[in-house]
Short mmCIF file of C-alpha atoms in Angstrom, two decimals:
data_model
loop_
_atom_site.label_atom_id
_atom_site.label_comp_id
_atom_site.label_asym_id
_atom_site.label_seq_id
_atom_site.Cartn_x
_atom_site.Cartn_y
_atom_site.Cartn_z
CA UNK A 1 97.83 116.76 110.37
CA UNK A 2 94.51 115.36 109.09
CA UNK A 3 93.71 111.86 108.05
CA UNK A 4 94.58 110.55 104.62
CA UNK A 5 92.09 111.18 101.84
CA UNK A 6 91.17 107.90 100.23
CA UNK A 7 89.95 107.92 96.65
CA UNK A 8 88.90 104.81 94.74
CA UNK A 9 88.35 104.45 91.01
CA UNK A 10 85.99 101.80 89.68
CA UNK A 11 84.38 101.07 86.36
CA UNK A 12 83.94 98.56 83.59
CA UNK A 13 87.07 96.96 82.26
CA UNK A 14 88.76 98.89 79.47
CA UNK A 15 87.34 102.34 80.22
CA UNK A 16 90.75 103.74 81.15
CA UNK A 17 90.81 103.41 84.96
CA UNK A 18 94.52 102.71 85.07
CA UNK A 19 95.42 105.65 82.83
CA UNK A 20 93.27 108.07 84.81
CA UNK A 21 94.61 106.63 88.09
CA UNK A 22 98.19 107.18 86.96
CA UNK A 23 97.48 110.77 85.98
CA UNK A 24 95.65 111.41 89.27
CA UNK A 25 98.58 110.01 91.22
CA UNK A 26 100.95 112.35 89.42
CA UNK A 27 98.69 115.37 89.94
CA UNK A 28 98.15 114.67 93.65
CA UNK A 29 101.82 113.90 94.28
CA UNK A 30 102.82 117.18 92.71
CA UNK A 31 101.00 119.22 95.34
CA UNK A 32 103.30 120.84 97.89
CA UNK A 33 105.30 117.75 98.62
CA UNK A 34 102.25 115.63 99.37
CA UNK A 35 102.68 111.86 99.43
CA UNK A 36 100.40 109.48 97.59
CA UNK A 37 99.93 105.78 98.15
CA UNK A 38 98.70 104.25 94.90
CA UNK A 39 97.09 100.86 95.35
CA UNK A 40 96.66 98.69 92.30
CA UNK A 41 93.70 96.50 93.17
CA UNK A 42 93.06 95.47 89.60
CA UNK A 43 94.31 91.91 88.92
CA UNK A 44 95.58 93.00 85.51
CA UNK A 45 98.12 95.06 87.47
CA UNK A 46 98.84 97.72 84.85
CA UNK A 47 99.27 100.71 87.13
CA UNK A 48 102.98 100.07 87.72
CA UNK A 49 103.74 100.40 84.00
CA UNK A 50 101.64 103.55 83.74
CA UNK A 51 103.52 105.04 86.70
CA UNK A 52 106.88 103.95 85.32
CA UNK A 53 107.83 101.69 88.24
CA UNK A 54 108.36 97.95 88.67
CA UNK A 55 106.50 95.76 91.15
CA UNK A 56 108.89 93.78 93.37
CA UNK A 57 106.30 91.90 95.32
CA UNK A 58 102.52 91.98 95.62
CA UNK A 59 100.31 91.79 98.68
CA UNK A 60 99.20 88.42 97.38
CA UNK A 61 102.81 87.18 97.50
CA UNK A 62 102.98 88.30 101.12
CA UNK A 63 99.61 86.71 101.82
CA UNK A 64 100.72 83.37 100.38
CA UNK A 65 103.86 83.47 102.48
CA UNK A 66 101.84 84.27 105.58
CA UNK A 67 99.38 81.46 104.89
CA UNK A 68 102.31 79.09 104.52
CA UNK A 69 103.72 80.25 107.87
CA UNK A 70 100.31 79.85 109.49
CA UNK A 71 100.03 76.29 108.32
CA UNK A 72 103.28 75.76 110.18
CA UNK A 73 101.67 76.86 113.41
CA UNK A 74 102.45 80.59 113.66
CA UNK A 75 99.82 82.95 115.02
CA UNK A 76 98.57 85.92 113.06
CA UNK A 77 97.90 88.66 115.52
CA UNK A 78 100.94 88.77 117.78
CA UNK A 79 102.75 92.13 117.62
CA UNK A 80 105.88 90.62 116.09
CA UNK A 81 103.94 89.20 113.13
CA UNK A 82 102.06 92.46 112.61
CA UNK A 83 105.33 94.43 112.60
CA UNK A 84 106.99 91.97 110.26
CA UNK A 85 104.07 92.26 107.83
CA UNK A 86 104.23 96.04 108.02
CA UNK A 87 107.94 95.81 107.14
CA UNK A 88 107.22 93.45 104.26
CA UNK A 89 104.45 95.67 102.91
CA UNK A 90 106.72 98.71 103.02
CA UNK A 91 109.42 96.71 101.29
CA UNK A 92 106.89 95.73 98.62
CA UNK A 93 106.25 99.38 97.73
CA UNK A 94 107.54 100.61 94.40
CA UNK A 95 108.50 104.22 94.93
CA UNK A 96 108.37 107.10 92.48
CA UNK A 97 108.36 110.86 92.62
CA UNK A 98 106.07 111.67 95.56
CA UNK A 99 104.25 108.38 95.44
CA UNK A 100 104.55 104.73 96.32
CA UNK A 101 102.70 101.90 94.63
CA UNK A 102 101.32 98.85 96.40
CA UNK A 103 100.18 96.09 94.09
CA UNK A 104 97.51 93.81 95.51
CA UNK A 105 98.08 91.04 92.97
CA UNK A 106 95.78 88.33 91.77
CA UNK A 107 92.69 87.49 93.82
CA UNK A 108 93.09 84.66 96.25
CA UNK A 109 90.90 81.58 96.34
CA UNK A 110 87.42 82.46 97.46
CA UNK A 111 86.64 82.18 101.11
CA UNK A 112 90.01 81.10 102.38
CA UNK A 113 91.96 82.57 105.28
CA UNK A 114 89.65 85.42 106.18
CA UNK A 115 91.76 86.26 109.21
CA UNK A 116 94.82 86.71 106.99
CA UNK A 117 92.92 89.02 104.65
CA UNK A 118 91.55 90.91 107.60
CA UNK A 119 95.01 91.31 109.12
CA UNK A 120 96.49 92.47 105.82
CA UNK A 121 93.67 94.98 105.35
CA UNK A 122 94.36 96.38 108.81
CA UNK A 123 98.04 96.74 108.01
CA UNK A 124 97.32 98.36 104.63
CA UNK A 125 95.06 100.87 106.43
CA UNK A 126 97.83 101.56 108.93
CA UNK A 127 100.36 102.03 106.13
CA UNK A 128 97.93 104.30 104.27
CA UNK A 129 97.64 106.58 107.29
CA UNK A 130 101.25 107.67 106.70
CA UNK A 131 100.31 109.20 103.34
CA UNK A 132 98.35 112.32 102.45
CA UNK A 133 96.35 110.62 99.71
CA UNK A 134 95.50 107.05 98.86
CA UNK A 135 94.39 106.30 95.34
CA UNK A 136 92.93 102.87 94.68
CA UNK A 137 92.78 101.64 91.10
CA UNK A 138 90.00 99.12 91.47
CA UNK A 139 88.30 96.66 89.24
CA UNK A 140 84.66 96.75 88.17
CA UNK A 141 83.31 95.32 91.39
CA UNK A 142 83.76 97.53 94.44
CA UNK A 143 83.16 94.49 96.65
CA UNK A 144 86.76 93.58 95.89
CA UNK A 145 87.97 96.85 97.36
CA UNK A 146 86.11 96.08 100.55
CA UNK A 147 87.36 92.52 100.67
CA UNK A 148 90.95 93.03 99.69
CA UNK A 149 91.97 96.62 100.35
CA UNK A 150 89.88 98.66 102.75
CA UNK A 151 86.33 99.03 103.90
CA UNK A 152 86.03 102.79 103.85
CA UNK A 153 86.95 105.30 101.19
CA UNK A 154 86.27 109.02 101.13
CA UNK A 155 85.51 109.40 97.45
CA UNK A 156 84.37 106.82 94.96
CA UNK A 157 84.97 107.83 91.36
CA UNK A 158 83.09 105.72 88.87
CA UNK A 159 84.80 105.95 85.53
CA UNK A 160 83.01 105.12 82.30
CA UNK A 161 83.37 105.63 78.62
CA UNK A 162 80.29 106.82 76.77
CA UNK A 163 79.17 103.35 75.72
CA UNK A 164 75.85 101.94 76.92
CA UNK A 165 77.73 99.03 78.52
CA UNK A 166 80.04 101.37 80.41
CA UNK A 167 77.16 103.44 81.73
CA UNK A 168 75.19 100.33 82.66
CA UNK A 169 78.12 99.10 84.75
CA UNK A 170 78.50 102.59 86.29
CA UNK A 171 74.85 102.48 87.38
CA UNK A 172 75.32 99.00 88.83
CA UNK A 173 78.41 100.07 90.80
CA UNK A 174 76.59 103.12 92.14
CA UNK A 175 73.62 100.97 93.20
CA UNK A 176 75.82 98.45 95.00
CA UNK A 177 77.74 101.24 96.73
CA UNK A 178 74.63 103.08 97.88
CA UNK A 179 72.20 100.27 98.62
CA UNK A 180 74.39 97.36 99.65
CA UNK A 181 77.02 99.63 101.19
CA UNK A 182 79.73 97.39 99.82
CA UNK A 183 82.16 100.21 100.54
CA UNK A 184 81.48 103.10 102.87
CA UNK A 185 82.14 106.33 101.01
CA UNK A 186 81.39 110.00 101.58
CA UNK A 187 80.98 110.98 97.93
CA UNK A 188 80.26 109.14 94.71
CA UNK A 189 80.59 110.68 91.29
CA UNK A 190 80.97 109.87 87.64
CA UNK A 191 83.85 110.75 85.34
CA UNK A 192 83.37 110.16 81.67
CA UNK A 193 86.38 109.18 79.64
CA UNK A 194 87.14 109.27 75.92
CA UNK A 195 84.36 111.74 75.27
CA UNK A 196 83.96 112.89 71.68
CA UNK A 197 81.81 115.94 72.27
CA UNK A 198 79.71 117.79 74.82
CA UNK A 199 76.54 116.28 73.36
CA UNK A 200 77.62 112.87 74.71
CA UNK A 201 78.08 114.38 78.14
CA UNK A 202 74.64 116.07 78.07
CA UNK A 203 72.95 112.87 76.96
CA UNK A 204 74.54 110.73 79.66
CA UNK A 205 74.30 113.19 82.54
CA UNK A 206 70.58 113.54 81.91
CA UNK A 207 70.18 109.81 82.08
CA UNK A 208 72.11 108.83 85.22
CA UNK A 209 71.58 109.65 88.87
CA UNK A 210 75.20 110.47 89.70
CA UNK A 211 77.14 113.67 90.23
CA UNK A 212 79.27 114.42 87.18
CA UNK A 213 82.78 115.11 88.43
CA UNK A 214 84.15 115.78 84.97
CA UNK A 215 84.73 114.45 81.52
CA UNK A 216 87.95 113.63 79.76
CA UNK A 217 88.10 114.16 76.03
CA UNK A 218 89.46 111.52 73.70
CA UNK A 219 93.19 112.16 73.90
CA UNK A 220 95.41 110.73 71.19
CA UNK A 221 98.53 111.31 73.24
CA UNK A 222 97.40 108.69 75.79
CA UNK A 223 96.83 106.21 72.99
CA UNK A 224 100.28 106.95 71.61
CA UNK A 225 101.92 106.53 74.99
CA UNK A 226 100.08 103.22 75.45
CA UNK A 227 101.15 101.99 72.03
CA UNK A 228 104.77 102.92 72.72
CA UNK A 229 104.67 101.42 76.22
CA UNK A 230 105.68 104.74 77.76
CA UNK A 231 104.63 105.57 81.33
CA UNK A 232 101.80 108.06 81.51
CA UNK A 233 103.56 110.02 84.23
CA UNK A 234 105.62 111.54 81.44
CA UNK A 235 102.54 112.64 79.49
CA UNK A 236 102.77 116.39 78.78
CA UNK A 237 101.04 118.41 81.47
CA UNK A 238 99.19 120.41 78.85
CA UNK A 239 97.60 117.33 77.25
CA UNK A 240 93.77 117.57 77.23
CA UNK A 241 93.33 114.53 79.47
CA UNK A 242 95.86 115.70 82.01
CA UNK A 243 94.26 119.14 82.27
CA UNK A 244 90.94 117.55 83.24
CA UNK A 245 92.63 115.23 85.72
CA UNK A 246 94.40 118.24 87.26
CA UNK A 247 90.97 119.77 87.91
CA UNK A 248 89.74 116.49 89.37
CA UNK A 249 92.78 116.35 91.65
CA UNK A 250 91.99 119.89 92.83
CA UNK A 251 88.50 118.74 93.84
CA UNK A 252 89.96 116.06 96.10
CA UNK A 253 93.09 117.81 97.22
CA UNK A 254 91.55 120.30 99.63
CA UNK B 1 115.75 88.16 136.67
CA UNK B 2 119.04 88.17 134.72
CA UNK B 3 118.92 86.80 131.19
CA UNK B 4 121.32 89.08 129.39
CA UNK B 5 124.24 89.98 131.66
CA UNK B 6 126.63 87.82 129.62
CA UNK B 7 125.44 89.56 126.44
CA UNK B 8 126.04 92.96 128.01
CA UNK B 9 129.56 91.81 128.81
CA UNK B 10 130.05 90.76 125.20
CA UNK B 11 128.87 94.19 124.01
CA UNK B 12 131.35 95.85 126.39
CA UNK B 13 134.17 93.68 125.08
CA UNK B 14 133.18 94.53 121.50
CA UNK B 15 133.30 98.23 122.38
CA UNK B 16 136.61 97.94 124.21
CA UNK B 17 138.18 96.44 121.12
CA UNK B 18 137.17 99.52 119.11
CA UNK B 19 139.28 102.64 119.18
CA UNK B 20 136.67 104.76 117.44
CA UNK B 21 133.82 104.81 119.95
CA UNK B 22 132.37 108.27 120.46
CA UNK B 23 130.25 108.89 123.51
CA UNK B 24 127.66 111.61 124.13
CA UNK B 25 125.41 112.54 127.00
CA UNK B 26 121.78 112.09 126.04
CA UNK B 27 119.15 114.84 126.05
CA UNK B 28 121.41 117.62 124.74
CA UNK B 29 118.58 119.71 123.35
CA UNK B 30 114.84 120.20 123.18
CA UNK B 31 112.75 117.25 122.01
CA UNK B 32 112.54 116.86 118.25
CA UNK B 33 109.20 118.03 116.73
CA UNK B 34 106.52 115.38 116.39
CA UNK B 35 105.57 113.95 113.03
CA UNK B 36 101.83 114.02 113.63
CA UNK B 37 101.53 110.32 112.95
CA UNK B 38 102.34 110.73 109.27
CA UNK B 39 105.57 108.83 109.35
CA UNK B 40 106.23 107.77 105.77
CA UNK B 41 109.49 109.02 104.27
CA UNK B 42 109.69 108.16 100.58
CA UNK B 43 113.02 107.40 98.95
CA UNK B 44 112.92 110.65 96.97
CA UNK B 45 112.77 112.62 100.22
CA UNK B 46 115.29 110.48 102.06
CA UNK B 47 118.47 112.04 103.33
CA UNK B 48 119.83 108.84 104.80
CA UNK B 49 118.44 105.32 105.02
CA UNK B 50 119.52 103.16 107.95
CA UNK B 51 119.56 99.39 107.74
CA UNK B 52 117.39 99.06 104.63
CA UNK B 53 116.50 95.64 103.24
CA UNK B 54 119.54 95.68 100.96
CA UNK B 55 122.05 96.07 103.78
CA UNK B 56 122.75 94.77 107.29
CA UNK B 57 120.71 95.90 110.23
CA UNK B 58 120.49 94.83 113.83
CA UNK B 59 118.39 95.93 116.74
CA UNK B 60 118.63 94.59 120.25
CA UNK B 61 117.34 95.40 123.71
CA UNK B 62 119.27 94.04 126.66
CA UNK B 63 118.16 94.55 130.23
CA UNK B 64 119.58 93.90 133.64
CA UNK B 65 118.67 94.43 137.27
CA UNK B 66 122.30 95.28 137.95
CA UNK B 67 122.28 99.03 137.32
CA UNK B 68 126.09 99.20 137.51
CA UNK B 69 126.18 97.45 134.12
CA UNK B 70 124.39 100.40 132.46
CA UNK B 71 126.01 103.73 131.61
CA UNK B 72 122.88 105.77 132.20
CA UNK B 73 121.91 108.52 129.76
CA UNK B 74 124.85 107.70 127.53
CA UNK B 75 124.79 107.35 123.76
CA UNK B 76 127.76 105.70 122.08
CA UNK B 77 128.46 105.74 118.39
CA UNK B 78 130.66 103.42 116.37
CA UNK B 79 130.89 104.83 112.87
CA UNK B 80 129.75 108.11 111.32
CA UNK B 81 126.96 110.37 112.58
CA UNK B 82 124.13 110.77 110.07
CA UNK B 83 125.43 114.07 108.72
CA UNK B 84 128.83 112.45 108.12
CA UNK B 85 127.50 109.35 106.35
CA UNK B 86 129.09 109.21 102.94
CA UNK B 87 126.26 107.20 101.50
CA UNK B 88 122.50 107.60 101.28
CA UNK B 89 122.03 104.07 102.61
CA UNK B 90 124.11 102.73 105.49
CA UNK B 91 124.25 99.58 107.60
CA UNK B 92 122.75 100.16 110.99
CA UNK B 93 122.87 98.60 114.42
CA UNK B 94 121.27 99.76 117.64
CA UNK B 95 121.71 98.22 121.06
CA UNK B 96 119.63 99.49 123.95
CA UNK B 97 120.78 98.53 127.44
CA UNK B 98 118.25 99.12 130.18
CA UNK B 99 118.47 98.87 133.91
CA UNK B 100 115.20 97.51 135.20
CA UNK B 101 113.56 96.49 138.44
CA UNK B 102 110.71 94.33 139.64
CA UNK B 103 110.84 91.67 136.96
CA UNK B 104 109.24 88.37 137.96
CA UNK B 105 108.43 85.09 136.27
CA UNK B 106 104.91 86.39 135.73
CA UNK B 107 105.58 89.84 134.28
CA UNK B 108 108.82 89.40 132.32
CA UNK B 109 107.23 88.32 129.05
CA UNK B 110 104.70 91.18 129.01
CA UNK B 111 107.36 93.74 129.89
CA UNK B 112 109.77 92.44 127.26
CA UNK B 113 107.09 92.82 124.64
CA UNK B 114 106.24 96.30 125.89
CA UNK B 115 109.88 97.39 125.73
CA UNK B 116 110.22 95.90 122.26
CA UNK B 117 107.24 97.91 121.04
CA UNK B 118 108.40 101.26 122.44
CA UNK B 119 110.36 102.22 119.32
CA UNK B 120 107.13 102.19 117.32
CA UNK B 121 105.84 105.01 119.50
CA UNK B 122 108.58 107.26 118.15
CA UNK B 123 106.79 110.06 116.34
CA UNK B 124 109.55 112.28 115.02
CA UNK B 125 109.11 114.66 112.12
CA UNK B 126 111.01 113.33 109.13
CA UNK B 127 111.81 109.95 110.66
CA UNK B 128 110.30 106.61 109.69
CA UNK B 129 110.86 103.21 111.25
CA UNK B 130 110.02 99.67 110.16
CA UNK B 131 111.20 96.51 111.90
CA UNK B 132 111.06 92.74 111.97
CA UNK B 133 111.46 91.94 115.66
CA UNK B 134 111.84 88.19 115.07
CA UNK B 135 114.93 88.75 112.95
CA UNK B 136 116.18 91.73 114.95
CA UNK B 137 116.10 93.84 111.80
CA UNK B 138 115.32 97.53 111.82
CA UNK B 139 114.95 99.82 108.84
CA UNK B 140 114.56 103.55 109.14
CA UNK B 141 114.74 106.66 107.01
CA UNK B 142 115.55 110.23 107.86
CA UNK B 143 114.25 112.85 105.46
CA UNK B 144 116.56 115.34 103.77
CA UNK B 145 114.67 118.10 105.50
CA UNK B 146 115.11 116.56 108.97
CA UNK B 147 118.79 115.96 108.28
CA UNK B 148 119.31 119.57 107.26
CA UNK B 149 117.54 120.69 110.45
CA UNK B 150 119.96 118.71 112.59
CA UNK B 151 118.38 115.31 113.11
CA UNK B 152 121.11 113.04 114.40
CA UNK B 153 121.62 109.74 116.18
CA UNK B 154 121.92 111.77 119.35
CA UNK B 155 118.40 113.10 118.72
CA UNK B 156 117.14 109.62 117.89
CA UNK B 157 118.77 108.04 120.92
CA UNK B 158 117.53 110.75 123.28
CA UNK B 159 113.98 110.43 121.89
CA UNK B 160 114.02 106.70 122.46
CA UNK B 161 115.39 107.15 125.97
CA UNK B 162 112.55 109.56 126.75
CA UNK B 163 110.09 106.83 125.78
CA UNK B 164 111.77 104.23 127.97
CA UNK B 165 111.63 106.67 130.90
CA UNK B 166 107.84 106.37 130.71
CA UNK B 167 108.05 102.74 131.80
CA UNK B 168 108.02 102.70 135.56
CA UNK B 169 110.15 99.56 135.74
CA UNK B 170 112.98 101.08 133.66
CA UNK B 171 115.41 102.93 135.90
CA UNK B 172 118.04 103.89 133.34
CA UNK B 173 119.02 103.51 129.71
CA UNK B 174 122.01 103.53 127.42
CA UNK B 175 122.12 103.27 123.63
CA UNK B 176 124.89 102.16 121.30
CA UNK B 177 124.61 102.92 117.60
CA UNK B 178 126.74 101.17 115.01
CA UNK B 179 126.92 102.77 111.58
CA UNK B 180 130.44 101.81 110.57
CA UNK B 181 129.85 99.10 108.00
CA UNK B 182 128.18 95.74 107.41
CA UNK B 183 131.09 93.83 108.97
CA UNK B 184 130.67 95.63 112.28
CA UNK B 185 126.95 94.78 112.29
CA UNK B 186 127.67 91.16 111.45
CA UNK B 187 130.23 91.03 114.25
CA UNK B 188 127.89 92.32 116.94
CA UNK B 189 125.13 90.04 115.67
CA UNK B 190 127.44 87.05 115.92
CA UNK B 191 128.24 88.01 119.52
CA UNK B 192 124.69 88.64 120.72
CA UNK B 193 122.31 87.19 118.14
CA UNK B 194 121.48 84.22 120.38
CA UNK B 195 119.28 86.64 122.34
CA UNK B 196 116.72 86.08 119.57
CA UNK B 197 116.32 82.47 120.67
CA UNK B 198 115.91 83.50 124.30
CA UNK B 199 113.12 85.89 123.31
CA UNK B 200 111.61 83.27 121.00
CA UNK B 201 111.65 80.71 123.82
CA UNK B 202 109.90 83.24 126.06
CA UNK B 203 107.29 83.94 123.38
CA UNK B 204 106.69 80.27 122.93
CA UNK B 205 106.17 79.48 126.58
CA UNK B 206 103.88 82.50 126.99
CA UNK B 207 101.71 81.73 124.00
CA UNK B 208 101.56 77.98 123.74
CA UNK B 209 99.67 75.59 125.93
CA UNK B 210 102.14 72.75 125.56
CA UNK B 211 105.06 72.54 127.97
CA UNK B 212 106.50 69.29 126.69
CA UNK B 213 110.18 70.22 126.80
CA UNK B 214 111.29 67.00 125.12
CA UNK B 215 109.64 68.21 121.89
CA UNK B 216 110.66 71.87 122.13
CA UNK B 217 113.18 73.44 119.75
CA UNK B 218 114.27 75.87 122.49
CA UNK B 219 115.15 73.22 125.04
CA UNK B 220 118.86 74.03 124.79
CA UNK B 221 118.13 77.71 125.47
CA UNK B 222 116.16 76.96 128.63
CA UNK B 223 118.77 74.44 129.75
CA UNK B 224 121.30 77.24 129.86
CA UNK B 225 119.12 79.95 131.43
CA UNK B 226 117.82 79.27 134.88
CA UNK B 227 115.50 82.29 134.80
CA UNK B 228 113.81 80.94 131.69
CA UNK B 229 113.20 77.63 133.45
CA UNK B 230 111.64 79.54 136.34
CA UNK B 231 109.40 81.39 133.90
CA UNK B 232 108.38 78.10 132.34
CA UNK B 233 107.58 76.63 135.75
CA UNK B 234 105.45 79.68 136.50
CA UNK B 235 103.60 79.19 133.17
CA UNK B 236 102.99 75.53 134.01
CA UNK B 237 101.65 76.57 137.42
CA UNK B 238 99.32 79.13 135.84
CA UNK B 239 98.10 76.62 133.25
CA UNK B 240 97.39 74.06 135.97
CA UNK B 241 95.36 76.64 137.95
CA UNK B 242 93.31 77.41 134.82
#
């Protein structure tokens, strides 16, 4: 059995990362009994609602508990502690149909307890290796993925709407990923969301140095689901957005 | 080195008081297929969950140099086999009794840790294990598919025994599974749970530089176990040489 395929989604706030992540999770999990680990690395923590599950505990809760134990003299790296953290992380998973969600929680204070973060990252990587796919719903800055989740991903999807601001952030993320190597990734590509016509796609793709993985049309059904607070995993399969995400999932599934 | 012979006796007494102990010879069939390192079993795929966070679980390894205390290659079961479990989630206890040789004050800690970690080397298709060694908790899941293909506690026990055989200081092994109910797990924990403090005392003396027994929370444990005191003296000797 091969290694897990790790896909991360980044982009400016409000471009629909969580919605697209939820649909991608559903599409990947539906493939021949494959298992997906969804990691919500966005502090706004909306992925659980979109996937229709509840978060029991976040990685940050576990981190705080570990920090508290460390201040009482426990070591971090002994095998018993590592196994106990692995147990706690598994217990923190919210499980759905073919997937499990791990919520990272709110960012910790800057610069504190690097060894704890490092240990937790190692354990998350170990946990991830038990799944076929890992899908990380990130925030705008990919540095956070490196610092709080994992250092290497296979595919970085930069999601943007068609606004100038969204595309500007997409360029910035791409630059940081390529030049500063904030996260090691094999492929980087752009997905446009809430597109209102092919002309928008042509204009943007001619103006940005990124592979275009696909574009998702404005889809009223997503807006309705959001307004009603319904999980996106129950969005009809034939909805325009879901059909595009199915194609995206096919790109990464093989 | 004999730290657990009284605990083995307590386990025997616990078993003698039960009328429903079933015993099997280990290694009845071919080894179970490997999982390829992809061990996660999600709840939706789970046939039976053993010792999950919402129920009782207990996991213990006892060892002795007195091989007559170990019923080699024997698996005992108190409670239902996996296929007979009436519930998707059951309380779970597992006691491994090993006959060992060549333990000294210097190598006991390392070997204990090695034996404790062996279960995590189990790579069985459709089986997942998580554990908190400090609290002697163990949580595992068997997939529906594995269950339908015949995965059983006999398979699990035999697989674990095969791993222990790889340790050259282990000369024999026996496993007791308890799946009856939470009360049975609580009972065996109450009889043998003080082993956790013996292991914790060993961990502490192996990992800490201070040997001030007047300040130590495990002083009572060492006071009762001569072999632990000998290990501590060996640690003090090693620290002095450093």
